[in-house]
Coordinates of C-alpha atoms in Angstrom, one line a residue:
X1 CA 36.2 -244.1 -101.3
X2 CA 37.5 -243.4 -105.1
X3 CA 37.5 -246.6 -107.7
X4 CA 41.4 -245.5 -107.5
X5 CA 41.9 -245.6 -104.2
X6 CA 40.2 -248.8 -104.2
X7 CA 42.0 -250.1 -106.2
X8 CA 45.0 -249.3 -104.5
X9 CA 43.5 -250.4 -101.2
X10 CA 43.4 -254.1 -102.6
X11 CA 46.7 -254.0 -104.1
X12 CA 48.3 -253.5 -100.4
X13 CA 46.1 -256.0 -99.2
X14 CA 46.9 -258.7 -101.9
X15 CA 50.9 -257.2 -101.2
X16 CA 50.4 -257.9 -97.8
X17 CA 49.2 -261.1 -97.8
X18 CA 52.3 -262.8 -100.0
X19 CA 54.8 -261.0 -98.2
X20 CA 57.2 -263.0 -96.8
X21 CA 60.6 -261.8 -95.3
X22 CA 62.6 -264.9 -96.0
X23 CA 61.5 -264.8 -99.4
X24 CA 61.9 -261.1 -100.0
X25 CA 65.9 -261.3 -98.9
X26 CA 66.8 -263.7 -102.3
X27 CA 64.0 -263.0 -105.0
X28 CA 61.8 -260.1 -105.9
X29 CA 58.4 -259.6 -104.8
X30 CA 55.1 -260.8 -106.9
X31 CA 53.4 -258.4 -110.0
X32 CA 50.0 -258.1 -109.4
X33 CA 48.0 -257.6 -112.4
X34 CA 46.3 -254.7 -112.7
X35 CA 44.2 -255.6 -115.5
X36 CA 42.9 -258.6 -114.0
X37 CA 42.5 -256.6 -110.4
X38 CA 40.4 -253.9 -112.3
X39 CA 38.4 -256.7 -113.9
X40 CA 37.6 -258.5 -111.1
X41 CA 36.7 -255.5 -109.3
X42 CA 34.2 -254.6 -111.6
X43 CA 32.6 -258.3 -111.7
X44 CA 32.4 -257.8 -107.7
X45 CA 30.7 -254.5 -107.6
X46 CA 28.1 -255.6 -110.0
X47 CA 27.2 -258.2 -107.1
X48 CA 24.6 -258.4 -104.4
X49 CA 27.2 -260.2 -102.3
X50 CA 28.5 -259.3 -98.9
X51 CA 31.3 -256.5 -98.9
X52 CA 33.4 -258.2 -97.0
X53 CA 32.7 -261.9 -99.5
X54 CA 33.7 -259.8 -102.8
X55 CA 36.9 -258.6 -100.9
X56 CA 37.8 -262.1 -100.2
X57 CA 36.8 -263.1 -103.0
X58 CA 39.3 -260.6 -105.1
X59 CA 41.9 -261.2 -103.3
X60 CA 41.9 -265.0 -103.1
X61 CA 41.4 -265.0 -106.3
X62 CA 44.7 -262.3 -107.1
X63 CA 46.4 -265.2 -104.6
X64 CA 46.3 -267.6 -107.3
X65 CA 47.0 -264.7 -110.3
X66 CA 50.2 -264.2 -108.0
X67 CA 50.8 -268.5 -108.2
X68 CA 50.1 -269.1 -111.8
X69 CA 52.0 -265.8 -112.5
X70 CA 55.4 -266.7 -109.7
X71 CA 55.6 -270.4 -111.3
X72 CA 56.0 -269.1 -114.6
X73 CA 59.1 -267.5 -113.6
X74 CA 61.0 -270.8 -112.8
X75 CA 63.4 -271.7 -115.9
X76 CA 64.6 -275.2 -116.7
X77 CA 67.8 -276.7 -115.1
X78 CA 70.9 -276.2 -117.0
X79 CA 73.8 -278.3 -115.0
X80 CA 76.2 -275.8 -115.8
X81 CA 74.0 -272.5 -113.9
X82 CA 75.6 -271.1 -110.9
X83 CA 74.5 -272.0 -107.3
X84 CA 73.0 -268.6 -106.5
X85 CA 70.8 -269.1 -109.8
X86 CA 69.9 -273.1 -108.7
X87 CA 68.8 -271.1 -105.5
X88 CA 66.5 -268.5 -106.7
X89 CA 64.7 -271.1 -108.5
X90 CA 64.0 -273.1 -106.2
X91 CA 63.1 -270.3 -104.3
X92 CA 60.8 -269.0 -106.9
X93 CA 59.2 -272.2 -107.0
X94 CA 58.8 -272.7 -103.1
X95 CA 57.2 -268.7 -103.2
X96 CA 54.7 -270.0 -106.0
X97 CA 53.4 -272.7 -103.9
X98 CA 53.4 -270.2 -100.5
X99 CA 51.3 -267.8 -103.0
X100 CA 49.2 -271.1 -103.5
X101 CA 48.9 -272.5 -99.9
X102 CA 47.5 -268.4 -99.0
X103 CA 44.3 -268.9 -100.9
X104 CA 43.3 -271.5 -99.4
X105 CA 43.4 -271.0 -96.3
X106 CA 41.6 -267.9 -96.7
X107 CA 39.1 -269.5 -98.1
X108 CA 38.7 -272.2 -96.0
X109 CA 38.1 -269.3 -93.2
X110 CA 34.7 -268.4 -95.4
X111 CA 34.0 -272.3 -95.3
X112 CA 33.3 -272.0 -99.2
X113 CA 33.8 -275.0 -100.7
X114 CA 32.1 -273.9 -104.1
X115 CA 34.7 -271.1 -104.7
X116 CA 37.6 -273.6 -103.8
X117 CA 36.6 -275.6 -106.7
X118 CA 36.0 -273.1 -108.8
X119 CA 39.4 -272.1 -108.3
X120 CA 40.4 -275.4 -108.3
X121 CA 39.1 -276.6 -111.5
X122 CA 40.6 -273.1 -113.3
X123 CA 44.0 -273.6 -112.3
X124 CA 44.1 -277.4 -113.6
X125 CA 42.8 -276.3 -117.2
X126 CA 45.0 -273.0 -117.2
X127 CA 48.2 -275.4 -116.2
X128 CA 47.0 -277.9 -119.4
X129 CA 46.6 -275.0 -121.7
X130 CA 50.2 -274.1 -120.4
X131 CA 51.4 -277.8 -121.3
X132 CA 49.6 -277.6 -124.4
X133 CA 51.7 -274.2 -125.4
X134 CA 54.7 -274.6 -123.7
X135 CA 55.4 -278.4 -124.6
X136 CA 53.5 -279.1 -127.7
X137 CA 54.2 -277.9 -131.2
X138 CA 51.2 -276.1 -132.1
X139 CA 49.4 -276.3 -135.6
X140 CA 48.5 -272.5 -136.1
X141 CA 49.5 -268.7 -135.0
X142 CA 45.4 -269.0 -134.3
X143 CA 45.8 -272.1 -132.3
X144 CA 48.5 -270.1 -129.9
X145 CA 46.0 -267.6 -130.1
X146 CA 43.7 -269.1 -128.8
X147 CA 45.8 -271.3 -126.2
X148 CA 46.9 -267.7 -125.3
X149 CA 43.6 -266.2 -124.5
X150 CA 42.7 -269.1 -122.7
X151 CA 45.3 -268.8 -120.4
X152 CA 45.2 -265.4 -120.0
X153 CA 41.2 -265.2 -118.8
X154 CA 40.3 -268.4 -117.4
X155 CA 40.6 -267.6 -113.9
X156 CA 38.5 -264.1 -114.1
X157 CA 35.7 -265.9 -116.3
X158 CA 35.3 -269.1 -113.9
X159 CA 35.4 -266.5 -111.4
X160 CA 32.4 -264.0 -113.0
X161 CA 30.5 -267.6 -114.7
X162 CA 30.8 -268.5 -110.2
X163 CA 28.7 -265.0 -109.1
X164 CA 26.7 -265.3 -112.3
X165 CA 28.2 -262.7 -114.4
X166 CA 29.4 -264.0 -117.2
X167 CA 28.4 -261.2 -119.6
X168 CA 32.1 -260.2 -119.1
X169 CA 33.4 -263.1 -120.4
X170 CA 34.0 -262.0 -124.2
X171 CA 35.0 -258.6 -122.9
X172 CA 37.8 -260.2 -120.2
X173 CA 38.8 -262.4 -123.0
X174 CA 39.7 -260.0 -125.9
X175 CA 41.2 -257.3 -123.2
X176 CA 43.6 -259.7 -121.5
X177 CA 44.9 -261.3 -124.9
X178 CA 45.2 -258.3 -126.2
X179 CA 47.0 -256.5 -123.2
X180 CA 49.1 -259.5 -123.2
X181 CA 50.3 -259.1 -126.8
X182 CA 50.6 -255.1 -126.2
X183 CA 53.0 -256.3 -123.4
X184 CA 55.1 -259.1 -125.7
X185 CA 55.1 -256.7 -128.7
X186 CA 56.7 -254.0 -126.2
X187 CA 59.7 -256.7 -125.3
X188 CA 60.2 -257.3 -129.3
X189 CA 60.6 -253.5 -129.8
X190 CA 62.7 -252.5 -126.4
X191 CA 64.6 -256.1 -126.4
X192 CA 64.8 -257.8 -129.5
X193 CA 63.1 -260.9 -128.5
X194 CA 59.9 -262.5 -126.4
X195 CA 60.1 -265.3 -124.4
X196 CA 56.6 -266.1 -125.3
X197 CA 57.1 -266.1 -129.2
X198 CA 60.0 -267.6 -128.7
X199 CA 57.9 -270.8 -128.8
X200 CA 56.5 -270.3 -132.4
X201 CA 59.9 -269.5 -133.9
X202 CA 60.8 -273.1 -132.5
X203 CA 57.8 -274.8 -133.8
X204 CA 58.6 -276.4 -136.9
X205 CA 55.0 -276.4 -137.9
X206 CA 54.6 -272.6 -137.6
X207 CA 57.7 -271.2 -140.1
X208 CA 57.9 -267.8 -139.1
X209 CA 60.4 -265.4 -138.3
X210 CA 60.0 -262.0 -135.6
X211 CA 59.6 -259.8 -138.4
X212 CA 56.4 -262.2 -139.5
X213 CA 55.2 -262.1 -135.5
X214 CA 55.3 -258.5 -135.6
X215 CA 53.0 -257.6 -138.4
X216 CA 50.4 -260.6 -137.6
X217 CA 50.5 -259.6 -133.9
X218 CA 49.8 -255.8 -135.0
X219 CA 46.6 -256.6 -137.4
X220 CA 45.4 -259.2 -134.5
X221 CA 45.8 -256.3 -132.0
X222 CA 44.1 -253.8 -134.5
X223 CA 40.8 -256.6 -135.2
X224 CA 41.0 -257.3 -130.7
X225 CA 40.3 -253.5 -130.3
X226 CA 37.8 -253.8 -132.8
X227 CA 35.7 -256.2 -131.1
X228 CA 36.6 -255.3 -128.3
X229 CA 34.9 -251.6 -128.7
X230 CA 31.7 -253.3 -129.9
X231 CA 31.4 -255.7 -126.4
X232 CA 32.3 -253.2 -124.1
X233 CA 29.9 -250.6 -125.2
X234 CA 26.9 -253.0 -124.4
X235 CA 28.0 -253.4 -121.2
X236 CA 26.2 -251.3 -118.5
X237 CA 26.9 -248.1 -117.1
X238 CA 28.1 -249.6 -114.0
X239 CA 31.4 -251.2 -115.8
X240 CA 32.0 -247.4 -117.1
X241 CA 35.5 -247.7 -114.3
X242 CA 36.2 -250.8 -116.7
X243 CA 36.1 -249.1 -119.8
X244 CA 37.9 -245.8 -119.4
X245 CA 40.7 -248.3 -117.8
X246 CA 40.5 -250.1 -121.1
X247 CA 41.1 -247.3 -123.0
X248 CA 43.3 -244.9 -121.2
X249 CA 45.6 -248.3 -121.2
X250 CA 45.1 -247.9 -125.2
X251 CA 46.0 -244.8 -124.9
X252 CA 49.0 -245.8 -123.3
X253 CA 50.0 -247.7 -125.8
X254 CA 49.0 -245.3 -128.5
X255 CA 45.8 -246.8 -129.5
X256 CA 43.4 -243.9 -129.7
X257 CA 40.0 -245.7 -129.2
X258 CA 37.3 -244.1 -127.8
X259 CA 35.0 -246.3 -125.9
X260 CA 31.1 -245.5 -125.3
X261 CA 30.6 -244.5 -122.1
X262 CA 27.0 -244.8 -122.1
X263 CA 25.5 -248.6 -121.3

């Protein structure tokens, strides 16, 4: 079977697993993340483990991804929102914690109370980071930054640190932060706004403006792809799927990096 088809193999699984038809009826399906998928795929192959563990493991891992991901969705209550809005919410919220509930009980099929924890333990430091963001005026662009990346790759880093790969870490951590501010600085340019940097313009500590968000995301992108091209050319020839993913999604995006292919 190709890395692509794969790929897309798991996707229908993951798809499968959180489909629910009640659910589907009032608010749309889940967005699995692709780069994260592709990244844990990669950790998974580079295992000794069972086929049929690093399966489970990928997609009970994507389970949560789906959570974390479905929970973010829910807005704040505003008294005056119509009933049909009041509904999808709670909806959203109920789908997050379905999402939730799906993990572990797959898991608790493999009797793996190691990975449960692992699992565990990332979600209650990702939803702190979030409080920490979200909730807290922050001191420094670099301290949302960093808050950022955190949130971004803490589940796929517990996850690689669990089946002793954690020479992927510094690679999953500058990819997804910077995929993640590819993806806000596309919503500045097609809609005028991101939810996400939102937050700093309300932080009085911060005092910037979108025009001030643009050019300091840009050069952090540029100095990301940087690094990034230095740690994922180390990397062996085995994560070779990883980096032409990396950089045909550059590509995308009109970043025209070329990325070692050799280990």
């Amino acid at each position: 079977m190709s890395k692509e088809l794969e790929l897309q193999t798991l996707k229908q699984k993951i798809i499968a697993k959180v489909r629910h038809p009640f659910l589907t009826k009032f608010i749309p399906g889940p967005v699995i993340d692709e780069d994260k998928l592709v990244l844990l795929t990669s950790i998974m192959d580079d295992t000794n483990l069972p086929d049929v563990k690093k399966e489970q493991y990928i997609i009970t891992t994507m389970l949560v991804q789906v959570a974390l991901d479905t929970h973010d969705l829910v807005t704040l209550t505003d008294e005056d929102e119509e009933q049909e809005t009041v509904r999808n919410r709670q909806l959203t919220v109920l789908a997050g914690d379905y999402y939730s509930g799906m993990y572990y009980y797959l898991l608790s099929q493999l009797d793996d109370i190691p990975m449960i924890h692992t699992l565990a333990s990332a979600i209650k430091d990702i939803n702190e980071q979030k409080m920490e963001l979200y909730y807290k005026d922050v001191d420094s662009f670099q301290e949302f930054m960093n808050g950022l990346r955190d949130i971004e790759s803490l589940l796929i880093q517990r996850v690689a640190s669990y089946v002793q790969r954690a020479s992927i870490n510094d690679v999953a951590g500058e990819w997804l932060l910077t995929k993640k501010l590819l993806d806000e600085k596309k919503n500045i340019q097609q809609n005028g706004f991101s939810p996400l940097f939102d937050l700093l313009l309300k932080s009085p500590t911060t005092n910037t403006n979108y025009a001030q968000i643009m050019t300091i995301v840009e050069n952090m992108i540029q100095k990301n792809i940087n690094r990034l091209e230095l740690t994922i050319s180390q990397l062996p020839l085995h994560f070779n799927q990883l980096k032409s993913y990396v950089h045909t999604t550059l590509s995308d995006h009109q970043y025209k990096k070329q990325f070692a292919e050799e280990g």
